[in-house]
Each structure stands twice: as C-alpha cells, then as structure tokens.
mmCIF file of C-alpha atoms in Angstrom:
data_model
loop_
_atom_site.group_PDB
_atom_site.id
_atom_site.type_symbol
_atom_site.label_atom_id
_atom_site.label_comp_id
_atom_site.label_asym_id
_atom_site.label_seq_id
_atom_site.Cartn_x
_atom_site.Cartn_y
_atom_site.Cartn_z
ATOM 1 C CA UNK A 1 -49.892 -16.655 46.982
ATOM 2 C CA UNK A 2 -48.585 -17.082 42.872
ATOM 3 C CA UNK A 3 -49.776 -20.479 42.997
ATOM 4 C CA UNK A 4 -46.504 -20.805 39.951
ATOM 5 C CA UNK A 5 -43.615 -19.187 42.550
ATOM 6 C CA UNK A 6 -42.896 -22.873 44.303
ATOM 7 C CA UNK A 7 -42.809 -23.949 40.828
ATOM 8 C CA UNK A 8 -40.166 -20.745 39.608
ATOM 9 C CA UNK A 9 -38.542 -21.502 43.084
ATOM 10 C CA UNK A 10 -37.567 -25.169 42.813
ATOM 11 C CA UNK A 11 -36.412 -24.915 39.046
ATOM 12 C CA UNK A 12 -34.059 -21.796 40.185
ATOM 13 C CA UNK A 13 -32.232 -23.342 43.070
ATOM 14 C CA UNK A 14 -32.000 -26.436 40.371
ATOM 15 C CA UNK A 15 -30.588 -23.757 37.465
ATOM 16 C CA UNK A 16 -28.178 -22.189 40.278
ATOM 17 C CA UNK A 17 -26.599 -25.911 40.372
ATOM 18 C CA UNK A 18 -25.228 -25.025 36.799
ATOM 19 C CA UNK A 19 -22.017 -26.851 36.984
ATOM 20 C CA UNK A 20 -23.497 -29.788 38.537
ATOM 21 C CA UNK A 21 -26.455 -29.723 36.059
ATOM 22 C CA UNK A 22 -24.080 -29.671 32.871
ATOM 23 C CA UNK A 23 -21.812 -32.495 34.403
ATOM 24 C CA UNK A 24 -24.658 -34.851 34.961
ATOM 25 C CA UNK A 25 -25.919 -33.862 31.759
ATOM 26 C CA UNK A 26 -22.732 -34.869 29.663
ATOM 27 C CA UNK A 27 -22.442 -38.092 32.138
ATOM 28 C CA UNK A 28 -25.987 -38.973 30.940
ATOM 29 C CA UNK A 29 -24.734 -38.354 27.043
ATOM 30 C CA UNK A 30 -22.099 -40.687 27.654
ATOM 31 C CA UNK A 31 -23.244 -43.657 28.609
ATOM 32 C CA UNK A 32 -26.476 -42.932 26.263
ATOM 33 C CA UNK A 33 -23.903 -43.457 23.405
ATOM 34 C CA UNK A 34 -22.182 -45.935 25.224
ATOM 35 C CA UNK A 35 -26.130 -48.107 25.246
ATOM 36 C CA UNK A 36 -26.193 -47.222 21.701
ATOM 37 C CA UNK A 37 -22.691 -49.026 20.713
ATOM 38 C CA UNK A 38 -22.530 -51.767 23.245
ATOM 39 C CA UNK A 39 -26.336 -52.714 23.014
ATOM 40 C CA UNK A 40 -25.368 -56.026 21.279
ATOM 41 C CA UNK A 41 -23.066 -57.465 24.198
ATOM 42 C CA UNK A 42 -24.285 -60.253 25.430
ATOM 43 C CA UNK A 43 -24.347 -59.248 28.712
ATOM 44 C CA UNK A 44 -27.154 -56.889 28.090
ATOM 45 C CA UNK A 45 -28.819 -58.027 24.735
ATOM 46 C CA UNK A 46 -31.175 -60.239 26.191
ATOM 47 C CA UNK A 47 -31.808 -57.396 28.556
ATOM 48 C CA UNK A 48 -32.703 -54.908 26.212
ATOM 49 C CA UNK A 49 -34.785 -57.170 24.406
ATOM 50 C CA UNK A 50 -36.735 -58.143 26.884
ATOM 51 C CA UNK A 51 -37.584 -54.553 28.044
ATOM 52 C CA UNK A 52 -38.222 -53.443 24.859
ATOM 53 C CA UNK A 53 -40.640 -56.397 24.374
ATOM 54 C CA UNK A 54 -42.717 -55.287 27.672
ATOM 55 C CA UNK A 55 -42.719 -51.975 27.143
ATOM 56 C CA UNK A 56 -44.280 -52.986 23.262
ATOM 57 C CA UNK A 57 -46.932 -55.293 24.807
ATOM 58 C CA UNK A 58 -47.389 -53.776 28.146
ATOM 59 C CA UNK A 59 -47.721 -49.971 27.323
ATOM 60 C CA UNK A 60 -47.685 -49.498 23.180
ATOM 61 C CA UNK A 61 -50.049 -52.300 22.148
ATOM 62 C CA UNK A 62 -51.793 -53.646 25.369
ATOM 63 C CA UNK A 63 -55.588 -53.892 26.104
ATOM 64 C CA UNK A 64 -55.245 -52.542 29.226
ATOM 65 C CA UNK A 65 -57.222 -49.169 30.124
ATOM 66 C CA UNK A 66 -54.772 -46.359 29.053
ATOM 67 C CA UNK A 67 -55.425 -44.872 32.480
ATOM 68 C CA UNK A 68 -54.105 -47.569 34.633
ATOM 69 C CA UNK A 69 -50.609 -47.297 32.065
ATOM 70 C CA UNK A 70 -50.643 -44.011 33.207
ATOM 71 C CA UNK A 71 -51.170 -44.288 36.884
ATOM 72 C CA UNK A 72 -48.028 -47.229 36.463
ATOM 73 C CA UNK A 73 -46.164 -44.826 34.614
ATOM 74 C CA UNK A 74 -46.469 -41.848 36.730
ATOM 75 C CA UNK A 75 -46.072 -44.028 39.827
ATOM 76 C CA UNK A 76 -42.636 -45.021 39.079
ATOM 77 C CA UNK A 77 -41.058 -41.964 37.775
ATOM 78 C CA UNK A 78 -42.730 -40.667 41.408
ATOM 79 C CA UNK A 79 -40.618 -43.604 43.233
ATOM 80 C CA UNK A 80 -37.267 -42.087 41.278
ATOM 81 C CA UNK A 81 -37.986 -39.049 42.113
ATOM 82 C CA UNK A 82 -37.853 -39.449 45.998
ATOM 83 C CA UNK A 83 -35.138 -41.706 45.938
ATOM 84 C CA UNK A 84 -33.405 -38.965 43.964
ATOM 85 C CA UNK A 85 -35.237 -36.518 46.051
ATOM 86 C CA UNK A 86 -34.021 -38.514 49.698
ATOM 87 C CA UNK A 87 -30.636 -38.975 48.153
ATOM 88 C CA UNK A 88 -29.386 -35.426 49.527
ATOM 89 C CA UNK A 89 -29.763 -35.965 52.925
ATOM 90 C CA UNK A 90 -26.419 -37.013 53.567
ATOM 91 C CA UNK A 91 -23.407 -36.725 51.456
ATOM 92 C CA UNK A 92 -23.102 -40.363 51.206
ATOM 93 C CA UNK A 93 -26.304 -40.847 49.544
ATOM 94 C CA UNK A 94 -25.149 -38.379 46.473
ATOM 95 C CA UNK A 95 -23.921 -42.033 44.902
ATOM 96 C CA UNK A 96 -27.649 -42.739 43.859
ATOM 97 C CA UNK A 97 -28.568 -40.072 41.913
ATOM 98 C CA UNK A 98 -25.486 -40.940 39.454
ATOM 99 C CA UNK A 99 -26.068 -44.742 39.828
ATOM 100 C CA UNK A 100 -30.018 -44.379 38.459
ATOM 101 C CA UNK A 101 -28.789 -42.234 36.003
ATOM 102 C CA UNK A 102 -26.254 -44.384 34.939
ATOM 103 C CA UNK A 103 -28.745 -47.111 34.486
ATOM 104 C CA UNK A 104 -31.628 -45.114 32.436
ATOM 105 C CA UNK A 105 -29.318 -43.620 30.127
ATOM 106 C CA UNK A 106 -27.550 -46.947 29.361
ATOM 107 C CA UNK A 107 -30.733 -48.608 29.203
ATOM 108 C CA UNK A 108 -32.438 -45.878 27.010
ATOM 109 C CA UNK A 109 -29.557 -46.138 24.549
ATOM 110 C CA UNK A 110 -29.845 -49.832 24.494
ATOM 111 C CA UNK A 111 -33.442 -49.900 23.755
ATOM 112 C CA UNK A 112 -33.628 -47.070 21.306
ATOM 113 C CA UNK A 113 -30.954 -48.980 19.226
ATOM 114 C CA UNK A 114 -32.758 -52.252 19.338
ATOM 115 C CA UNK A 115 -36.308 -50.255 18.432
ATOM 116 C CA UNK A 116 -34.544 -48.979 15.479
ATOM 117 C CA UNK A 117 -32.564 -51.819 14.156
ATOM 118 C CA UNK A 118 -34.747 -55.113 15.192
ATOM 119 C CA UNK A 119 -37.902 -53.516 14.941
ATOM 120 C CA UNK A 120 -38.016 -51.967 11.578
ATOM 121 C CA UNK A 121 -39.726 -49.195 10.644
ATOM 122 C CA UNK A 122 -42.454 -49.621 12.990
ATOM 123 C CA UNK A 123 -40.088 -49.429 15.912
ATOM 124 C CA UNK A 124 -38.403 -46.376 14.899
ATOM 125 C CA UNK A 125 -41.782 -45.145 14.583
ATOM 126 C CA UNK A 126 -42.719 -45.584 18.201
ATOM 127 C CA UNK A 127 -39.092 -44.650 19.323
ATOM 128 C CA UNK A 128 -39.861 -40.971 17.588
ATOM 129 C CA UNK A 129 -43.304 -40.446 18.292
ATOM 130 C CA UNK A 130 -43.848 -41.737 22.114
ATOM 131 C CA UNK A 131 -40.088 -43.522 23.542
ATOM 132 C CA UNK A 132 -37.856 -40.866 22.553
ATOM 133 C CA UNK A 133 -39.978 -37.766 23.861
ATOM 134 C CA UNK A 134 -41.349 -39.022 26.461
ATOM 135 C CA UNK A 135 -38.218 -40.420 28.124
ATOM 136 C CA UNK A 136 -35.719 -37.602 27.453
ATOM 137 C CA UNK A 137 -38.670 -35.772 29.342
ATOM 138 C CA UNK A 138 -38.740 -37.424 32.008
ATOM 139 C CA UNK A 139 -34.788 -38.107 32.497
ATOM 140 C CA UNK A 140 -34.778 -34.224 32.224
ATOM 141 C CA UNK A 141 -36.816 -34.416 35.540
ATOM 142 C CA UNK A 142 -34.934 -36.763 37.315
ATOM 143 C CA UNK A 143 -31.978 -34.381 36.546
ATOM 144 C CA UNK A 144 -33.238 -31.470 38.002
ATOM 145 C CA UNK A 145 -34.048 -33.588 41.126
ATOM 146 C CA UNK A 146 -30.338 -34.883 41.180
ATOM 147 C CA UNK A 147 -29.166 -31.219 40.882
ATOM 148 C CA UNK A 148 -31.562 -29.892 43.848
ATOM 149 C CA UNK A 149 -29.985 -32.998 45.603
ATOM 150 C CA UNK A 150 -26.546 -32.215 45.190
ATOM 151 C CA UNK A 151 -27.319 -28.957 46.481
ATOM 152 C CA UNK A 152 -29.386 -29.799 49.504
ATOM 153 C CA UNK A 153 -26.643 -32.237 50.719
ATOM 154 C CA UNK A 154 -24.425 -29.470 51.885
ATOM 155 C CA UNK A 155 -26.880 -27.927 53.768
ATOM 156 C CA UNK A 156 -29.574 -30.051 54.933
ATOM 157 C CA UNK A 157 -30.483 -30.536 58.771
ATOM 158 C CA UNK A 158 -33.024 -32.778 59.874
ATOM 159 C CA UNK A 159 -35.261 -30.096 60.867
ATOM 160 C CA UNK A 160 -39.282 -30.051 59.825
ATOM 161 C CA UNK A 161 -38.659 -26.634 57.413
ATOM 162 C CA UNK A 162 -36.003 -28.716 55.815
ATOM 163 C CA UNK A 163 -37.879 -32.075 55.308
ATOM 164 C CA UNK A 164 -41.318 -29.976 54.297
ATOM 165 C CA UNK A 165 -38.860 -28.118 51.602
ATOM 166 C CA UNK A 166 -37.626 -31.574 50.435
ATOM 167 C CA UNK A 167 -41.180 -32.870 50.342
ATOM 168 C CA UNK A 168 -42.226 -29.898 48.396
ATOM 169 C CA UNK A 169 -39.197 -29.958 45.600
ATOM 170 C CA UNK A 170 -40.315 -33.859 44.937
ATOM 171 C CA UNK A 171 -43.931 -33.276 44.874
ATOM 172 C CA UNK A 172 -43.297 -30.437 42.014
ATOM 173 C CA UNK A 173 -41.291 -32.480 40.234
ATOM 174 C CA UNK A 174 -43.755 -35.604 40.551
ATOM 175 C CA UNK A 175 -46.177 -33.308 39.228
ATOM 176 C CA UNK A 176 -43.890 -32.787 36.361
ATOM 177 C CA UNK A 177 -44.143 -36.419 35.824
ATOM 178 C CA UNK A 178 -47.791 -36.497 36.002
ATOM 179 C CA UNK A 179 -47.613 -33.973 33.294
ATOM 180 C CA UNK A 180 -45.295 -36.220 31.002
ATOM 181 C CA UNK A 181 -46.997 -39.254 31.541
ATOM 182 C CA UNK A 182 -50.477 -37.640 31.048
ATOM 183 C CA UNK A 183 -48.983 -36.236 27.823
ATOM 184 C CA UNK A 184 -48.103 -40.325 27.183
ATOM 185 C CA UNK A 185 -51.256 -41.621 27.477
ATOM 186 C CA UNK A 186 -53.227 -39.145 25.152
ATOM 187 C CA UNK A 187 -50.479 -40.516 22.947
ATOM 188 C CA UNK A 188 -50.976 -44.008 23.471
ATOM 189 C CA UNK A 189 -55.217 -43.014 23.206
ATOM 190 C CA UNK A 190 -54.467 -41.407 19.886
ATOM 191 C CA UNK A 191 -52.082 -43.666 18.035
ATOM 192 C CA UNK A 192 -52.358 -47.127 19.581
ATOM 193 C CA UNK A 193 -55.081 -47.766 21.555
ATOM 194 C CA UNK A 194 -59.020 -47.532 21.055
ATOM 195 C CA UNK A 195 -61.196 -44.603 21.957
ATOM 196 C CA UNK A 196 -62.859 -47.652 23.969
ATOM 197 C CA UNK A 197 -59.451 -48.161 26.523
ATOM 198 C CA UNK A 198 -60.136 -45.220 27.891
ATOM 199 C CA UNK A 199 -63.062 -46.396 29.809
#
C-alpha cells in the first residue's frame, strides 16, 4: 500500500470542506488582528506577558535538552489535535474546535505584538525566525483537523471503522506536528541553544 495515500486521503476530505475551511480561516484572521489591537487591555496584558516570558525562558533561552522542548511541544499540539479530532462526534461538540481557535489566534496576536513592541529588536527577531513560522504551522494543522471535524459530525456512528478512521485522521495530523515541532527544535539547536543541549 502507497504508504503517502492515508496522508493524500485525510488532507482531501479536509480540502472538500472548502467553505468551512475558508470560514474558519477568516474567523482565525479576525481575532488575530483583534490580539494585535487589544493586546494592551488590561484584562489580557499581564496575560500575554507572562506567556511570552515562558515561552522566552522555557523554550528560546532555556538549558533544558532541546529534545525534551520538543517532546513538550509535540505533546500538546497532539492533545489539540484529539480534542479537535473527538470534537466531531456529535454536533454539539463542533463548539470546541471554534472556541480553541478563538483562543490561539487571540493569544498569538497578543504575543506577537508584545514580542515586537516590548521586546525590541531581539523579540521581533525570534517572532520571525521561530514564533511566527512555527505557530501559523501548526494553527494550519489544527485547522485542517477542525475542518475533517465539521465534516465527520454529520456522519459519524459509533461504529469501530468510524472510530479507527477518526484515530487515523488525528494520528496523521499529530505526525504533522511532530514534523513542525521537529523543524522547531533544529531551530532552537541552531540559533539558541548549544550543540551540547542536544545530549
């Protein structure tokens, strides 16, 4: 068997979702801009600093073996992914794929703005080299999860071939998030950490 036709397979039923696909997709521009304008209320300043602070010490400049960042890393955007993945079960859990959306995309245009303007130069250096890329990556993921879960919603039974299809679309697109995150850490080994973390 093409060992790349599950692959072709999940991100066609995704690209069949067109409509859905393109809404989410200006939805997540929104309230990307909407981070970048509001990042200064004080309901979510502190916020933003604080998660830009652990994301500077925890992943950019921490001694920690790059390879543990990058089993972290790839272990959450795995958790997203089933909940995203689980989400089209039922038509009532179709609410959480826009919800966790919602929240990266505000977030992500919250933190980019504070990287650039409190951080200086060498925050808008990390935001173009590793934040930016790396997250629009993986948000493209999570996407193409929330489409294949809008889709399965109005068909799903809770049959084995259905659940085994499910588990398959969400262990291609983890792996798509193994790939992203692997691509992270040879950035992070690269520009900000010592040939020695890797070991």
């Amino acid at each position: 068997m093409d060992f790349l036709s599950p692959v072709e397979n999940c991100l066609s039923r995704a690209l069949c979702k067109k409509k859905t696909l393109v809404a989410l997709g200006i939805f997540y521009l929104i309230m990307l801009i909407l981070g970048i304008c509001f990042f200064r209320t004080p309901a979510f300043y502190v916020y933003h600093i604080n998660a830009c602070d652990r994301y500077l010490t925890r992943v950019c400049y921490s001694d920690r073996n790059v390879f543990l960042i990058f089993l972290e890393r790839t272990a959450g955007c795995a958790v997203l992914v089933v909940l995203i993945s689980l989400a089209g079960v039922h038509f009532a859990g179709l609410i959480l794929p826009p919800v966790v959306l919602v929240y990266r995309a505000y977030t992500f245009g919250g933190c980019t703005a504070i990287l650039f303007s409190v951080y200086k130069f060498s925050g808008a250096m990390i935001a173009i080299v590793l934040y930016l890329p790396i997250r629009l990556l993986t948000d493209a993921v999570l996407l193409i999860a929330a489409a294949l879960s809008f889709a399965r919603a109005g068909c799903f039974c809770f049959t084995k071939r259905d659940f085994f299809a499910l588990a398959g679309d969400a262990l291609i697109l983890t792996l798509f998030c193994a790939i992203i995150c692997l691509l992270e850490m040879l950035l992070l080994l690269a520009l900000f950490h010592p040939i020695g973390s890797l070991i």
